[in-house]
Amino acid sequence: MTFLDRARPLVVAHSGRTDARKRFTLGHELGHIELAWHTNMVECSPEATNVEMASNSFEIATLEREANEFASHLLVPPAWLKPVTSGISHFDEGQAKAVLAHLAKAEVSATAGLIALARILLPGHAFFVGSSFSLSPGTPWPGERPLSLAARIRYLSSAHSVLEIEHQGVRVTWAQMYSPVIAPRLSSDDTRTSTEVLKDIAARVINGKDPYSIVQSVSGVVGGVTKDVDRGWTAESIAAVVSQRISENTKLAPLAADPEFGIFVIRKSTEVMSKRAQRVTFKNDIG
């Protein structure tokens, strides 16, 4: 509980919690103090799930989510996590354990730490601890909370890989939902750009449609996926996510079944990364 209606705010916290829970609780209460629009008295449930918050008014639930977000950024800063996660779209077991070992140094609960970790990862990562789950932005939603066991099993059955790892005394299920794109064997004589490959695919599989409109639609998918340039994208990760999104799009899904689709997504993702590298070089040159 935080009292904000006085010259010097007062925080009252439960003394019987674990140290990790206390740290997050105090970070949460500090959020109520520092966020200027949080006023009067706030009775809190730090780390409460969206379902638990649903019994509160919209205003109180919003204040609680904001205070949780404040505590998460304060105690597990993105800049501290990014060096061990940036540019990786698919983690093997060793990499995953190393990331979770680093995360444990933040000394917050496993649930709070995984929320912060999920926030900075590329699309396609889902974490499950007991009945709770956290997803990286752009990852398919598994179902409404509280998630049933059947829904969880069904969701995990579609994952590319599932890792089971002990972390801070709890069992974490780390699902990686998107599959990497396997590079097709390319001929050295094939000098087509990704757009030219896409037009060839469209001419074969999208009967009666203007190839230009298909190219525009696919470009929209690629742009929507990669618009957040600070996410640490790699050519591999762009190819995996774009491939997944196009496969899920009713209008564009036939493209993904074409034998040359892998050529397109790999060339497109490589071109995107090349253009971004050129922009960085240009900025440095004029800077």
PDB file of C-alpha atoms in Angstrom:
ATOM      1  CA  MET A   1       0.000   0.000   0.000  1.00  0.00           C
ATOM      2  CA  THR A   2       1.278   3.459  -0.910  1.00  0.00           C
ATOM      3  CA  PHE A   3       0.000   6.721   0.583  1.00  0.00           C
ATOM      4  CA  LEU A   4       0.612   9.578  -1.848  1.00  0.00           C
ATOM      5  CA  ASP A   5      -1.683  12.156  -0.239  1.00  0.00           C
ATOM      6  CA  ARG A   6       1.022  13.649   1.994  1.00  0.00           C
ATOM      7  CA  ALA A   7       4.208  15.691   1.650  1.00  0.00           C
ATOM      8  CA  ARG A   8       6.382  12.598   2.092  1.00  0.00           C
ATOM      9  CA  PRO A   9       4.869   9.447   0.531  1.00  0.00           C
ATOM     10  CA  LEU A  10       4.529   6.397   2.805  1.00  0.00           C
ATOM     11  CA  VAL A  11       4.911   2.798   1.640  1.00  0.00           C
ATOM     12  CA  VAL A  12       3.653  -0.129   3.734  1.00  0.00           C
ATOM     13  CA  ALA A  13       4.912  -3.528   2.519  1.00  0.00           C
ATOM     14  CA  HIS A  14       4.439  -7.115   3.721  1.00  0.00           C
ATOM     15  CA  SER A  15       7.564  -8.138   5.646  1.00  0.00           C
ATOM     16  CA  GLY A  16       7.062 -11.883   5.197  1.00  0.00           C
ATOM     17  CA  ARG A  17       7.823 -12.050   1.467  1.00  0.00           C
ATOM     18  CA  THR A  18      10.996 -13.425  -0.116  1.00  0.00           C
ATOM     19  CA  ASP A  19      13.794 -10.960  -0.831  1.00  0.00           C
ATOM     20  CA  ALA A  20      13.126 -11.186  -4.584  1.00  0.00           C
ATOM     21  CA  ARG A  21       9.437 -10.425  -4.068  1.00  0.00           C
ATOM     22  CA  LYS A  22      10.273  -7.550  -1.704  1.00  0.00           C
ATOM     23  CA  ARG A  23      12.544  -5.967  -4.307  1.00  0.00           C
ATOM     24  CA  PHE A  24       9.836  -6.072  -6.940  1.00  0.00           C
ATOM     25  CA  THR A  25       7.203  -4.809  -4.480  1.00  0.00           C
ATOM     26  CA  LEU A  26       9.353  -1.822  -3.501  1.00  0.00           C
ATOM     27  CA  GLY A  27      10.105  -1.095  -7.167  1.00  0.00           C
ATOM     28  CA  HIS A  28       6.369  -1.242  -7.853  1.00  0.00           C
ATOM     29  CA  GLU A  29       5.590   1.178  -5.005  1.00  0.00           C
ATOM     30  CA  LEU A  30       8.366   3.508  -6.163  1.00  0.00           C
ATOM     31  CA  GLY A  31       6.576   3.540  -9.524  1.00  0.00           C
ATOM     32  CA  HIS A  32       3.437   4.861  -7.839  1.00  0.00           C
ATOM     33  CA  ILE A  33       5.549   7.607  -6.248  1.00  0.00           C
ATOM     34  CA  GLU A  34       7.499   8.599  -9.360  1.00  0.00           C
ATOM     35  CA  LEU A  35       4.633   8.478 -11.899  1.00  0.00           C
ATOM     36  CA  ALA A  36       3.128  11.906 -11.435  1.00  0.00           C
ATOM     37  CA  TRP A  37      -0.475  10.965 -12.287  1.00  0.00           C
ATOM     38  CA  HIS A  38      -0.618   8.312  -9.534  1.00  0.00           C
ATOM     39  CA  THR A  39      -2.266  10.095  -6.599  1.00  0.00           C
ATOM     40  CA  ASN A  40      -4.040   9.542  -3.254  1.00  0.00           C
ATOM     41  CA  MET A  41      -3.809   6.016  -1.757  1.00  0.00           C
ATOM     42  CA  VAL A  42      -3.054   2.932  -3.867  1.00  0.00           C
ATOM     43  CA  GLU A  43      -3.682  -0.572  -2.502  1.00  0.00           C
ATOM     44  CA  CYS A  44      -1.453  -2.873  -4.521  1.00  0.00           C
ATOM     45  CA  SER A  45      -1.034  -6.436  -5.721  1.00  0.00           C
ATOM     46  CA  PRO A  46       2.411  -6.341  -7.375  1.00  0.00           C
ATOM     47  CA  GLU A  47       2.893  -8.951 -10.104  1.00  0.00           C
ATOM     48  CA  ALA A  48      -0.848  -9.688 -10.202  1.00  0.00           C
ATOM     49  CA  THR A  49      -1.959 -11.282 -13.444  1.00  0.00           C
ATOM     50  CA  ASN A  50      -4.389  -9.640 -15.846  1.00  0.00           C
ATOM     51  CA  VAL A  51      -7.093 -12.023 -14.639  1.00  0.00           C
ATOM     52  CA  GLU A  52      -6.513 -11.057 -10.998  1.00  0.00           C
ATOM     53  CA  MET A  53      -6.584  -7.384 -11.968  1.00  0.00           C
ATOM     54  CA  ALA A  54      -9.872  -7.819 -13.815  1.00  0.00           C
ATOM     55  CA  SER A  55     -11.808  -7.537 -10.540  1.00  0.00           C
ATOM     56  CA  ASN A  56     -10.442  -3.998 -10.117  1.00  0.00           C
ATOM     57  CA  SER A  57     -11.719  -0.918 -11.856  1.00  0.00           C
ATOM     58  CA  PHE A  58     -10.125  -0.026 -15.189  1.00  0.00           C
ATOM     59  CA  GLU A  59      -8.326   2.918 -13.567  1.00  0.00           C
ATOM     60  CA  ILE A  60      -6.826   0.848 -10.738  1.00  0.00           C
ATOM     61  CA  ALA A  61      -5.831  -1.977 -13.093  1.00  0.00           C
ATOM     62  CA  THR A  62      -4.079   0.578 -15.337  1.00  0.00           C
ATOM     63  CA  LEU A  63      -2.171   2.074 -12.394  1.00  0.00           C
ATOM     64  CA  GLU A  64      -1.097  -1.407 -11.290  1.00  0.00           C
ATOM     65  CA  ARG A  65       0.147  -2.390 -14.752  1.00  0.00           C
ATOM     66  CA  GLU A  66       2.069   0.891 -15.031  1.00  0.00           C
ATOM     67  CA  ALA A  67       3.718   0.361 -11.635  1.00  0.00           C
ATOM     68  CA  ASN A  68       4.643  -3.228 -12.591  1.00  0.00           C
ATOM     69  CA  GLU A  69       6.146  -1.981 -15.862  1.00  0.00           C
ATOM     70  CA  PHE A  70       8.122   0.685 -13.959  1.00  0.00           C
ATOM     71  CA  ALA A  71       9.494  -1.933 -11.524  1.00  0.00           C
ATOM     72  CA  SER A  72      10.374  -4.293 -14.361  1.00  0.00           C
ATOM     73  CA  HIS A  73      12.372  -1.642 -16.239  1.00  0.00           C
ATOM     74  CA  LEU A  74      14.035  -0.453 -13.033  1.00  0.00           C
ATOM     75  CA  LEU A  75      15.129  -3.873 -11.755  1.00  0.00           C
ATOM     76  CA  VAL A  76      15.707  -5.658 -15.092  1.00  0.00           C
ATOM     77  CA  PRO A  77      16.768  -2.909 -17.529  1.00  0.00           C
ATOM     78  CA  PRO A  78      16.574  -3.806 -21.236  1.00  0.00           C
ATOM     79  CA  ALA A  79      20.110  -2.447 -21.755  1.00  0.00           C
ATOM     80  CA  TRP A  80      21.381  -4.969 -19.177  1.00  0.00           C
ATOM     81  CA  LEU A  81      19.670  -7.933 -20.868  1.00  0.00           C
ATOM     82  CA  LYS A  82      20.318  -7.085 -24.513  1.00  0.00           C
ATOM     83  CA  PRO A  83      24.044  -8.030 -24.586  1.00  0.00           C
ATOM     84  CA  VAL A  84      23.125 -11.686 -23.868  1.00  0.00           C
ATOM     85  CA  THR A  85      20.077 -11.850 -26.176  1.00  0.00           C
ATOM     86  CA  SER A  86      20.549  -9.401 -29.047  1.00  0.00           C
ATOM     87  CA  GLY A  87      20.465 -10.828 -32.543  1.00  0.00           C
ATOM     88  CA  ILE A  88      19.515 -14.368 -31.482  1.00  0.00           C
ATOM     89  CA  SER A  89      16.261 -15.701 -32.877  1.00  0.00           C
ATOM     90  CA  HIS A  90      16.635 -19.373 -31.874  1.00  0.00           C
ATOM     91  CA  PHE A  91      18.313 -20.384 -28.601  1.00  0.00           C
ATOM     92  CA  ASP A  92      19.781 -23.817 -27.998  1.00  0.00           C
ATOM     93  CA  GLU A  93      19.635 -25.244 -24.472  1.00  0.00           C
ATOM     94  CA  GLY A  94      23.084 -23.943 -23.511  1.00  0.00           C
ATOM     95  CA  GLN A  95      22.306 -20.411 -24.676  1.00  0.00           C
ATOM     96  CA  ALA A  96      18.926 -20.459 -22.937  1.00  0.00           C
ATOM     97  CA  LYS A  97      20.454 -21.576 -19.628  1.00  0.00           C
ATOM     98  CA  ALA A  98      23.107 -18.845 -19.882  1.00  0.00           C
ATOM     99  CA  VAL A  99      20.423 -16.188 -20.439  1.00  0.00           C
ATOM    100  CA  LEU A 100      18.362 -17.398 -17.470  1.00  0.00           C
ATOM    101  CA  ALA A 101      21.481 -17.529 -15.256  1.00  0.00           C
ATOM    102  CA  HIS A 102      22.175 -13.898 -16.190  1.00  0.00           C
ATOM    103  CA  LEU A 103      18.537 -13.012 -15.516  1.00  0.00           C
ATOM    104  CA  ALA A 104      18.707 -14.548 -12.028  1.00  0.00           C
ATOM    105  CA  LYS A 105      21.308 -11.908 -11.067  1.00  0.00           C
ATOM    106  CA  ALA A 106      18.539  -9.277 -11.160  1.00  0.00           C
ATOM    107  CA  GLU A 107      17.192 -10.838  -7.927  1.00  0.00           C
ATOM    108  CA  VAL A 108      13.515 -10.578  -8.807  1.00  0.00           C
ATOM    109  CA  SER A 109      10.984 -13.396  -8.915  1.00  0.00           C
ATOM    110  CA  ALA A 110      11.105 -15.773 -11.868  1.00  0.00           C
ATOM    111  CA  THR A 111       7.771 -14.461 -13.157  1.00  0.00           C
ATOM    112  CA  ALA A 112       8.847 -10.811 -13.060  1.00  0.00           C
ATOM    113  CA  GLY A 113      12.188 -11.600 -14.684  1.00  0.00           C
ATOM    114  CA  LEU A 114      10.606 -13.590 -17.528  1.00  0.00           C
ATOM    115  CA  ILE A 115       8.197 -10.741 -18.280  1.00  0.00           C
ATOM    116  CA  ALA A 116      11.209  -8.441 -18.699  1.00  0.00           C
ATOM    117  CA  LEU A 117      13.081 -11.024 -20.792  1.00  0.00           C
ATOM    118  CA  ALA A 118      10.113 -11.632 -23.087  1.00  0.00           C
ATOM    119  CA  ARG A 119       9.749  -7.900 -23.685  1.00  0.00           C
ATOM    120  CA  ILE A 120      13.135  -7.601 -25.448  1.00  0.00           C
ATOM    121  CA  LEU A 121      13.247 -10.871 -27.400  1.00  0.00           C
ATOM    122  CA  LEU A 122      12.439 -11.184 -31.077  1.00  0.00           C
ATOM    123  CA  PRO A 123       8.980 -12.518 -32.003  1.00  0.00           C
ATOM    124  CA  GLY A 124       8.321 -16.189 -31.432  1.00  0.00           C
ATOM    125  CA  HIS A 125       9.232 -16.770 -27.760  1.00  0.00           C
ATOM    126  CA  ALA A 126       6.763 -17.928 -25.097  1.00  0.00           C
ATOM    127  CA  PHE A 127       7.508 -18.638 -21.424  1.00  0.00           C
ATOM    128  CA  PHE A 128       5.313 -20.723 -19.136  1.00  0.00           C
ATOM    129  CA  VAL A 129       5.651 -20.967 -15.344  1.00  0.00           C
ATOM    130  CA  GLY A 130       2.798 -22.882 -13.763  1.00  0.00           C
ATOM    131  CA  SER A 131      -0.428 -21.316 -15.009  1.00  0.00           C
ATOM    132  CA  SER A 132       1.173 -18.001 -16.047  1.00  0.00           C
ATOM    133  CA  PHE A 133       2.827 -17.132 -19.343  1.00  0.00           C
ATOM    134  CA  SER A 134       4.779 -14.304 -20.985  1.00  0.00           C
ATOM    135  CA  LEU A 135       5.219 -13.705 -24.714  1.00  0.00           C
ATOM    136  CA  SER A 136       7.706 -11.703 -26.728  1.00  0.00           C
ATOM    137  CA  PRO A 137       5.989  -9.017 -28.872  1.00  0.00           C
ATOM    138  CA  GLY A 138       4.608 -10.467 -32.103  1.00  0.00           C
ATOM    139  CA  THR A 139       4.238 -14.013 -30.725  1.00  0.00           C
ATOM    140  CA  PRO A 140       0.935 -15.874 -31.266  1.00  0.00           C
ATOM    141  CA  TRP A 141      -1.415 -15.725 -28.274  1.00  0.00           C
ATOM    142  CA  PRO A 142      -1.952 -19.190 -26.687  1.00  0.00           C
ATOM    143  CA  GLY A 143      -5.428 -18.467 -25.278  1.00  0.00           C
ATOM    144  CA  GLU A 144      -7.175 -16.592 -22.523  1.00  0.00           C
ATOM    145  CA  ARG A 145      -5.846 -16.691 -18.986  1.00  0.00           C
ATOM    146  CA  PRO A 146      -6.047 -18.841 -16.952  1.00  0.00           C
ATOM    147  CA  LEU A 147      -4.797 -21.152 -19.702  1.00  0.00           C
ATOM    148  CA  SER A 148      -6.128 -24.710 -19.549  1.00  0.00           C
ATOM    149  CA  LEU A 149      -3.720 -27.645 -19.681  1.00  0.00           C
ATOM    150  CA  ALA A 150      -5.275 -28.782 -22.968  1.00  0.00           C
ATOM    151  CA  ALA A 151      -4.794 -25.332 -24.526  1.00  0.00           C
ATOM    152  CA  ARG A 152      -1.184 -25.233 -23.347  1.00  0.00           C
ATOM    153  CA  ILE A 153      -0.431 -28.686 -24.792  1.00  0.00           C
ATOM    154  CA  ARG A 154      -2.081 -27.731 -28.089  1.00  0.00           C
ATOM    155  CA  TYR A 155      -0.069 -24.502 -28.260  1.00  0.00           C
ATOM    156  CA  LEU A 156       3.246 -26.197 -27.489  1.00  0.00           C
ATOM    157  CA  SER A 157       2.586 -28.909 -30.062  1.00  0.00           C
ATOM    158  CA  SER A 158       2.951 -26.282 -32.805  1.00  0.00           C
ATOM    159  CA  ALA A 159       6.266 -24.928 -31.484  1.00  0.00           C
ATOM    160  CA  HIS A 160       9.553 -25.305 -33.342  1.00  0.00           C
ATOM    161  CA  SER A 161      11.280 -26.280 -30.086  1.00  0.00           C
ATOM    162  CA  VAL A 162      10.405 -26.538 -26.390  1.00  0.00           C
ATOM    163  CA  LEU A 163      13.014 -26.288 -23.624  1.00  0.00           C
ATOM    164  CA  GLU A 164      12.360 -27.269 -19.997  1.00  0.00           C
ATOM    165  CA  ILE A 165      14.776 -25.471 -17.647  1.00  0.00           C
ATOM    166  CA  GLU A 166      15.018 -25.092 -13.867  1.00  0.00           C
ATOM    167  CA  HIS A 167      15.253 -21.388 -13.010  1.00  0.00           C
ATOM    168  CA  GLN A 168      15.205 -19.890  -9.517  1.00  0.00           C
ATOM    169  CA  GLY A 169      13.516 -22.950  -8.039  1.00  0.00           C
ATOM    170  CA  VAL A 170      10.740 -23.191 -10.648  1.00  0.00           C
ATOM    171  CA  ARG A 171      10.380 -25.087 -13.917  1.00  0.00           C
ATOM    172  CA  VAL A 172      10.326 -22.798 -16.938  1.00  0.00           C
ATOM    173  CA  THR A 173       8.979 -23.968 -20.282  1.00  0.00           C
ATOM    174  CA  TRP A 174      10.614 -21.898 -23.043  1.00  0.00           C
ATOM    175  CA  ALA A 175       8.828 -22.421 -26.352  1.00  0.00           C
ATOM    176  CA  GLN A 176      10.251 -21.092 -29.612  1.00  0.00           C
ATOM    177  CA  MET A 177       7.288 -20.886 -31.948  1.00  0.00           C
ATOM    178  CA  TYR A 178       8.840 -19.930 -35.301  1.00  0.00           C
ATOM    179  CA  SER A 179      10.967 -22.300 -37.362  1.00  0.00           C
ATOM    180  CA  PRO A 180      14.184 -21.080 -39.031  1.00  0.00           C
ATOM    181  CA  VAL A 181      14.109 -20.969 -42.820  1.00  0.00           C
ATOM    182  CA  ILE A 182      16.441 -23.518 -44.376  1.00  0.00           C
ATOM    183  CA  ALA A 183      18.490 -21.914 -47.124  1.00  0.00           C
ATOM    184  CA  PRO A 184      17.762 -23.517 -50.490  1.00  0.00           C
ATOM    185  CA  ARG A 185      20.587 -24.430 -52.820  1.00  0.00           C
ATOM    186  CA  LEU A 186      21.144 -21.342 -54.975  1.00  0.00           C
ATOM    187  CA  SER A 187      22.624 -21.280 -58.438  1.00  0.00           C
ATOM    188  CA  SER A 188      25.517 -18.886 -58.948  1.00  0.00           C
ATOM    189  CA  ASP A 189      23.807 -17.810 -62.175  1.00  0.00           C
ATOM    190  CA  ASP A 190      20.660 -16.740 -60.318  1.00  0.00           C
ATOM    191  CA  THR A 191      21.083 -12.985 -59.860  1.00  0.00           C
ATOM    192  CA  ARG A 192      17.427 -12.126 -59.301  1.00  0.00           C
ATOM    193  CA  THR A 193      16.517  -9.682 -56.558  1.00  0.00           C
ATOM    194  CA  SER A 194      13.991 -10.763 -53.927  1.00  0.00           C
ATOM    195  CA  THR A 195      11.299  -8.730 -55.720  1.00  0.00           C
ATOM    196  CA  GLU A 196      11.986 -10.528 -58.996  1.00  0.00           C
ATOM    197  CA  VAL A 197      11.817 -13.910 -57.253  1.00  0.00           C
ATOM    198  CA  LEU A 198       8.537 -12.903 -55.596  1.00  0.00           C
ATOM    199  CA  LYS A 199       7.014 -11.828 -58.922  1.00  0.00           C
ATOM    200  CA  ASP A 200       7.951 -15.188 -60.435  1.00  0.00           C
ATOM    201  CA  ILE A 201       6.318 -16.993 -57.505  1.00  0.00           C
ATOM    202  CA  ALA A 202       3.191 -14.848 -57.741  1.00  0.00           C
ATOM    203  CA  ALA A 203       2.858 -15.520 -61.463  1.00  0.00           C
ATOM    204  CA  ARG A 204       2.845 -19.257 -60.741  1.00  0.00           C
ATOM    205  CA  VAL A 205       0.570 -19.521 -57.708  1.00  0.00           C
ATOM    206  CA  ILE A 206      -1.685 -16.449 -57.509  1.00  0.00           C
ATOM    207  CA  ASN A 207      -3.935 -16.887 -60.532  1.00  0.00           C
ATOM    208  CA  GLY A 208      -5.641 -13.796 -61.866  1.00  0.00           C
ATOM    209  CA  LYS A 209      -3.981 -11.440 -59.394  1.00  0.00           C
ATOM    210  CA  ASP A 210      -1.798  -8.469 -60.195  1.00  0.00           C
ATOM    211  CA  PRO A 211       1.780  -9.428 -59.166  1.00  0.00           C
ATOM    212  CA  TYR A 212       2.390  -5.792 -58.184  1.00  0.00           C
ATOM    213  CA  SER A 213      -0.378  -5.893 -55.571  1.00  0.00           C
ATOM    214  CA  ILE A 214       1.086  -9.131 -54.169  1.00  0.00           C
ATOM    215  CA  VAL A 215       4.537  -7.530 -53.934  1.00  0.00           C
ATOM    216  CA  GLN A 216       3.003  -4.554 -52.113  1.00  0.00           C
ATOM    217  CA  SER A 217       1.168  -6.811 -49.671  1.00  0.00           C
ATOM    218  CA  VAL A 218       4.304  -8.824 -48.892  1.00  0.00           C
ATOM    219  CA  SER A 219       6.332  -5.620 -48.494  1.00  0.00           C
ATOM    220  CA  GLY A 220       3.745  -4.501 -45.959  1.00  0.00           C
ATOM    221  CA  VAL A 221       4.256  -7.715 -44.006  1.00  0.00           C
ATOM    222  CA  VAL A 222       8.047  -7.307 -44.023  1.00  0.00           C
ATOM    223  CA  GLY A 223       7.817  -3.644 -43.004  1.00  0.00           C
ATOM    224  CA  GLY A 224       5.355  -4.401 -40.214  1.00  0.00           C
ATOM    225  CA  VAL A 225       7.556  -7.157 -38.834  1.00  0.00           C
ATOM    226  CA  THR A 226      10.808  -5.162 -38.804  1.00  0.00           C
ATOM    227  CA  LYS A 227       9.629  -1.611 -38.084  1.00  0.00           C
ATOM    228  CA  ASP A 228      11.103  -1.690 -34.578  1.00  0.00           C
ATOM    229  CA  VAL A 229      14.751  -1.389 -35.594  1.00  0.00           C
ATOM    230  CA  ASP A 230      16.010  -1.614 -31.996  1.00  0.00           C
ATOM    231  CA  ARG A 231      14.933  -5.242 -31.585  1.00  0.00           C
ATOM    232  CA  GLY A 232      18.284  -6.670 -32.745  1.00  0.00           C
ATOM    233  CA  TRP A 233      17.031  -8.184 -35.979  1.00  0.00           C
ATOM    234  CA  THR A 234      19.188 -10.552 -37.996  1.00  0.00           C
ATOM    235  CA  ALA A 235      18.611 -11.892 -41.510  1.00  0.00           C
ATOM    236  CA  GLU A 236      17.786 -15.293 -39.982  1.00  0.00           C
ATOM    237  CA  SER A 237      15.195 -13.866 -37.594  1.00  0.00           C
ATOM    238  CA  ILE A 238      13.545 -11.710 -40.272  1.00  0.00           C
ATOM    239  CA  ALA A 239      13.277 -14.737 -42.584  1.00  0.00           C
ATOM    240  CA  ALA A 240      11.723 -16.895 -39.834  1.00  0.00           C
ATOM    241  CA  VAL A 241       9.108 -14.332 -38.801  1.00  0.00           C
ATOM    242  CA  VAL A 242       8.208 -13.203 -42.335  1.00  0.00           C
ATOM    243  CA  SER A 243       7.813 -16.828 -43.420  1.00  0.00           C
ATOM    244  CA  GLN A 244       5.488 -17.496 -40.485  1.00  0.00           C
ATOM    245  CA  ARG A 245       3.378 -14.378 -41.057  1.00  0.00           C
ATOM    246  CA  ILE A 246       2.912 -15.072 -44.757  1.00  0.00           C
ATOM    247  CA  SER A 247       1.989 -18.711 -44.049  1.00  0.00           C
ATOM    248  CA  GLU A 248      -0.705 -17.487 -41.626  1.00  0.00           C
ATOM    249  CA  ASN A 249      -2.133 -14.946 -44.110  1.00  0.00           C
ATOM    250  CA  THR A 250      -5.070 -16.445 -46.031  1.00  0.00           C
ATOM    251  CA  LYS A 251      -4.419 -14.291 -49.084  1.00  0.00           C
ATOM    252  CA  LEU A 252      -0.648 -14.846 -49.195  1.00  0.00           C
ATOM    253  CA  ALA A 253      -0.313 -18.403 -47.852  1.00  0.00           C
ATOM    254  CA  PRO A 254      -0.064 -20.026 -51.337  1.00  0.00           C
ATOM    255  CA  LEU A 255       3.234 -18.173 -51.814  1.00  0.00           C
ATOM    256  CA  ALA A 256       4.799 -20.107 -48.928  1.00  0.00           C
ATOM    257  CA  ALA A 257       4.155 -23.449 -50.636  1.00  0.00           C
ATOM    258  CA  ASP A 258       6.207 -22.541 -53.711  1.00  0.00           C
ATOM    259  CA  PRO A 259       9.668 -24.205 -53.947  1.00  0.00           C
ATOM    260  CA  GLU A 260      11.329 -20.808 -54.421  1.00  0.00           C
ATOM    261  CA  PHE A 261       9.702 -19.181 -51.398  1.00  0.00           C
ATOM    262  CA  GLY A 262      12.777 -19.909 -49.256  1.00  0.00           C
ATOM    263  CA  ILE A 263      14.930 -18.123 -51.846  1.00  0.00           C
ATOM    264  CA  PHE A 264      12.664 -15.092 -51.627  1.00  0.00           C
ATOM    265  CA  VAL A 265      12.576 -14.740 -47.813  1.00  0.00           C
ATOM    266  CA  ILE A 266      16.316 -15.286 -47.413  1.00  0.00           C
ATOM    267  CA  ARG A 267      17.186 -12.771 -50.124  1.00  0.00           C
ATOM    268  CA  LYS A 268      14.629 -10.287 -48.803  1.00  0.00           C
ATOM    269  CA  SER A 269      15.905 -10.499 -45.231  1.00  0.00           C
ATOM    270  CA  THR A 270      19.506 -10.173 -46.420  1.00  0.00           C
ATOM    271  CA  GLU A 271      18.570  -7.077 -48.451  1.00  0.00           C
ATOM    272  CA  VAL A 272      16.808  -5.512 -45.455  1.00  0.00           C
ATOM    273  CA  MET A 273      19.873  -6.013 -43.246  1.00  0.00           C
ATOM    274  CA  SER A 274      22.185  -4.704 -45.979  1.00  0.00           C
ATOM    275  CA  LYS A 275      20.142  -1.518 -46.396  1.00  0.00           C
ATOM    276  CA  ARG A 276      20.160  -0.921 -42.650  1.00  0.00           C
ATOM    277  CA  ALA A 277      23.910  -1.398 -42.491  1.00  0.00           C
ATOM    278  CA  GLN A 278      24.323   1.131 -45.322  1.00  0.00           C
ATOM    279  CA  ARG A 279      22.153   3.649 -43.461  1.00  0.00           C
ATOM    280  CA  VAL A 280      24.260   3.261 -40.323  1.00  0.00           C
ATOM    281  CA  THR A 281      27.444   3.770 -42.359  1.00  0.00           C
ATOM    282  CA  PHE A 282      25.942   6.841 -44.026  1.00  0.00           C
ATOM    283  CA  LYS A 283      24.917   8.315 -40.668  1.00  0.00           C
ATOM    284  CA  ASN A 284      28.406   7.755 -39.286  1.00  0.00           C
ATOM    285  CA  ASP A 285      29.975   9.357 -42.378  1.00  0.00           C
ATOM    286  CA  ILE A 286      27.887  12.538 -42.111  1.00  0.00           C
ATOM    287  CA  GLY A 287      28.066  12.600 -38.318  1.00  0.00           C
TER     288      GLY A 287
END
